[in-house]
C-alpha positions as a LaTeX table, in Angstrom:
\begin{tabular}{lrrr}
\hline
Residue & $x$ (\AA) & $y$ (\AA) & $z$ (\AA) \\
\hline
Unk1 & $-22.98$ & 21.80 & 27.12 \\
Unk2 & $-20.05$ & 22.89 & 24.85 \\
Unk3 & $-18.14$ & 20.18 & 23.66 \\
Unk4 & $-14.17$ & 20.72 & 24.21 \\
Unk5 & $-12.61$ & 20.49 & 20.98 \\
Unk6 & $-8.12$ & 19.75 & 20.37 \\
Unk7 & $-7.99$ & 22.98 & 17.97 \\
Unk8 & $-4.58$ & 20.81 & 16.40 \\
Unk9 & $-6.69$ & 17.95 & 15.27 \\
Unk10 & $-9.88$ & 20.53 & 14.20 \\
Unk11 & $-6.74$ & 22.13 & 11.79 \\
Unk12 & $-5.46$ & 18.65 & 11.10 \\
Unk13 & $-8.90$ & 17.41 & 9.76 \\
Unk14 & $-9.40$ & 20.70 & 8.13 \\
Unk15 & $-6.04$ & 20.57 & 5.98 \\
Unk16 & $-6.86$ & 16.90 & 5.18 \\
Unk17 & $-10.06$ & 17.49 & 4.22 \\
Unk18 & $-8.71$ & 20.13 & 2.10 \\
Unk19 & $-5.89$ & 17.92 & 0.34 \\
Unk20 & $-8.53$ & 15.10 & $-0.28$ \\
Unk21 & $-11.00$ & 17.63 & $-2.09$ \\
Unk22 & $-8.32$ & 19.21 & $-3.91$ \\
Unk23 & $-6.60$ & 15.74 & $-5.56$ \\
Unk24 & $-10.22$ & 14.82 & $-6.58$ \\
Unk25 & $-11.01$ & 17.97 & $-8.23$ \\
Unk26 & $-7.35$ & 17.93 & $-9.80$ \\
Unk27 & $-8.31$ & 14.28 & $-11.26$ \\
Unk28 & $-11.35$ & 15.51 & $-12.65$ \\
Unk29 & $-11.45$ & 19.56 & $-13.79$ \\
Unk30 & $-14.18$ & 18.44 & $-15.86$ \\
Unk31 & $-16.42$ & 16.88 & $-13.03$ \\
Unk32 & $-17.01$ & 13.63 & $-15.64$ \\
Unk33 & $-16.46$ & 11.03 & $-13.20$ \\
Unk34 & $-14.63$ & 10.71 & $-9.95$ \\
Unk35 & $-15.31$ & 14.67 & $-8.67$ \\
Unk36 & $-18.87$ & 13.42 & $-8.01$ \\
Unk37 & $-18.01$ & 11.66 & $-4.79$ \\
Unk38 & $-18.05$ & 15.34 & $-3.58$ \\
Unk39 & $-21.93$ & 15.91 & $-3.96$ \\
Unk40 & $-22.54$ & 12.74 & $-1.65$ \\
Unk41 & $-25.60$ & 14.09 & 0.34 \\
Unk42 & $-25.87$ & 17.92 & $-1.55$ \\
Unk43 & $-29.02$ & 16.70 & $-3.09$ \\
Unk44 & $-30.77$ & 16.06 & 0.05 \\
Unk45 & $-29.05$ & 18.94 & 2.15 \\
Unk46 & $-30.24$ & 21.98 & $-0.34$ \\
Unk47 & $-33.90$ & 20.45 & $-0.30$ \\
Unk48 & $-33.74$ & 20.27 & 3.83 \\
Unk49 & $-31.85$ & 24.09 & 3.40 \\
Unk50 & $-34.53$ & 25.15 & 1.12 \\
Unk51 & $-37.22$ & 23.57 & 3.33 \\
Unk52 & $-36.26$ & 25.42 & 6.02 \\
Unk53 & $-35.43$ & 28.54 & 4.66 \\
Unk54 & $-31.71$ & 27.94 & 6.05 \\
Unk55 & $-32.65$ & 28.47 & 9.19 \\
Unk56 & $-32.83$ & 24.72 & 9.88 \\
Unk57 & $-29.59$ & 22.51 & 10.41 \\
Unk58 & $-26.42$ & 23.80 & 9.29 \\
Unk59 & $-24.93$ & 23.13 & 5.64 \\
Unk60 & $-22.67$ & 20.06 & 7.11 \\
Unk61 & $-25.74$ & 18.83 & 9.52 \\
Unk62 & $-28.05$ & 18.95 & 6.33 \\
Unk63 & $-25.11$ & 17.26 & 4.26 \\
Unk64 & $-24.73$ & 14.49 & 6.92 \\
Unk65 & $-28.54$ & 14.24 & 6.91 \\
Unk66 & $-28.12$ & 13.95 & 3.24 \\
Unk67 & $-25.81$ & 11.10 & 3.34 \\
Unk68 & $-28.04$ & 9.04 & 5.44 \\
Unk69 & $-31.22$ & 9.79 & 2.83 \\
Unk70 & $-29.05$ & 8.63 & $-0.28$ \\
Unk71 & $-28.23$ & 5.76 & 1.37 \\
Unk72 & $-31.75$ & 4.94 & 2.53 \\
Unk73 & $-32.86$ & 5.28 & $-0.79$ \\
Unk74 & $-29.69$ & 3.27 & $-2.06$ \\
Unk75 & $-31.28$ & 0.71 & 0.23 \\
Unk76 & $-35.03$ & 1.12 & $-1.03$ \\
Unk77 & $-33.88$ & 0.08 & $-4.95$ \\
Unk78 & $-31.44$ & $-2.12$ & $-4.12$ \\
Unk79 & $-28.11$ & $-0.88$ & $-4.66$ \\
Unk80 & $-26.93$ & 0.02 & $-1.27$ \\
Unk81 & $-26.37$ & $-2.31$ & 1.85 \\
Unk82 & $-28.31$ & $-1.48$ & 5.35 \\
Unk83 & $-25.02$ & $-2.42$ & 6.81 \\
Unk84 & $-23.38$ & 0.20 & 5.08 \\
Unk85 & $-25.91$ & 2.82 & 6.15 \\
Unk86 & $-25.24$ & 1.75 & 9.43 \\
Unk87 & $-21.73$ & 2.08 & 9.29 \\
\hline
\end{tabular}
């Protein structure tokens, strides 16, 4: 089934999302420090895109999908909290 979507809060996530990326790229033009937060979950997605010759999950699905793998690892050495994963 098609899920119904509010097209006003699709746009208002969209600009948002847009605003957010574009103060963290202003802070860092150089990509030295904070503009990093914007690979979370890259890493993993292009290996799952490669994987399955992008005909697998979308970019976002494999990016979410990342996510969840860096944190599991973050989990396997030590630096990351299950609970956080969870959240």
């Amino acid at each position: 089934a098609v899920l119904a979507r509010d097209p006003d809060a699709l746009v208002r996530v969209v600009v948002r999302s847009c605003e957010i990326k574009a103060h963290v790229v202003g802070e860092d033009e150089d990509e030295r420090g904070l503009r990093a937060i914007l690979n979370f979950g890259h890493t993993f997605a292009h290996a799952v895109e490669t994987l399955t010759d992008y005909r697998g999950p979308r970019h976002g699905e494999a990016v979410a999908m990342g996510m969840v793998a860096a944190c599991r690892l973050g989990e396997a050495v030590g630096c990351f909290r299950a609970a956080d994963t969870a959240r």
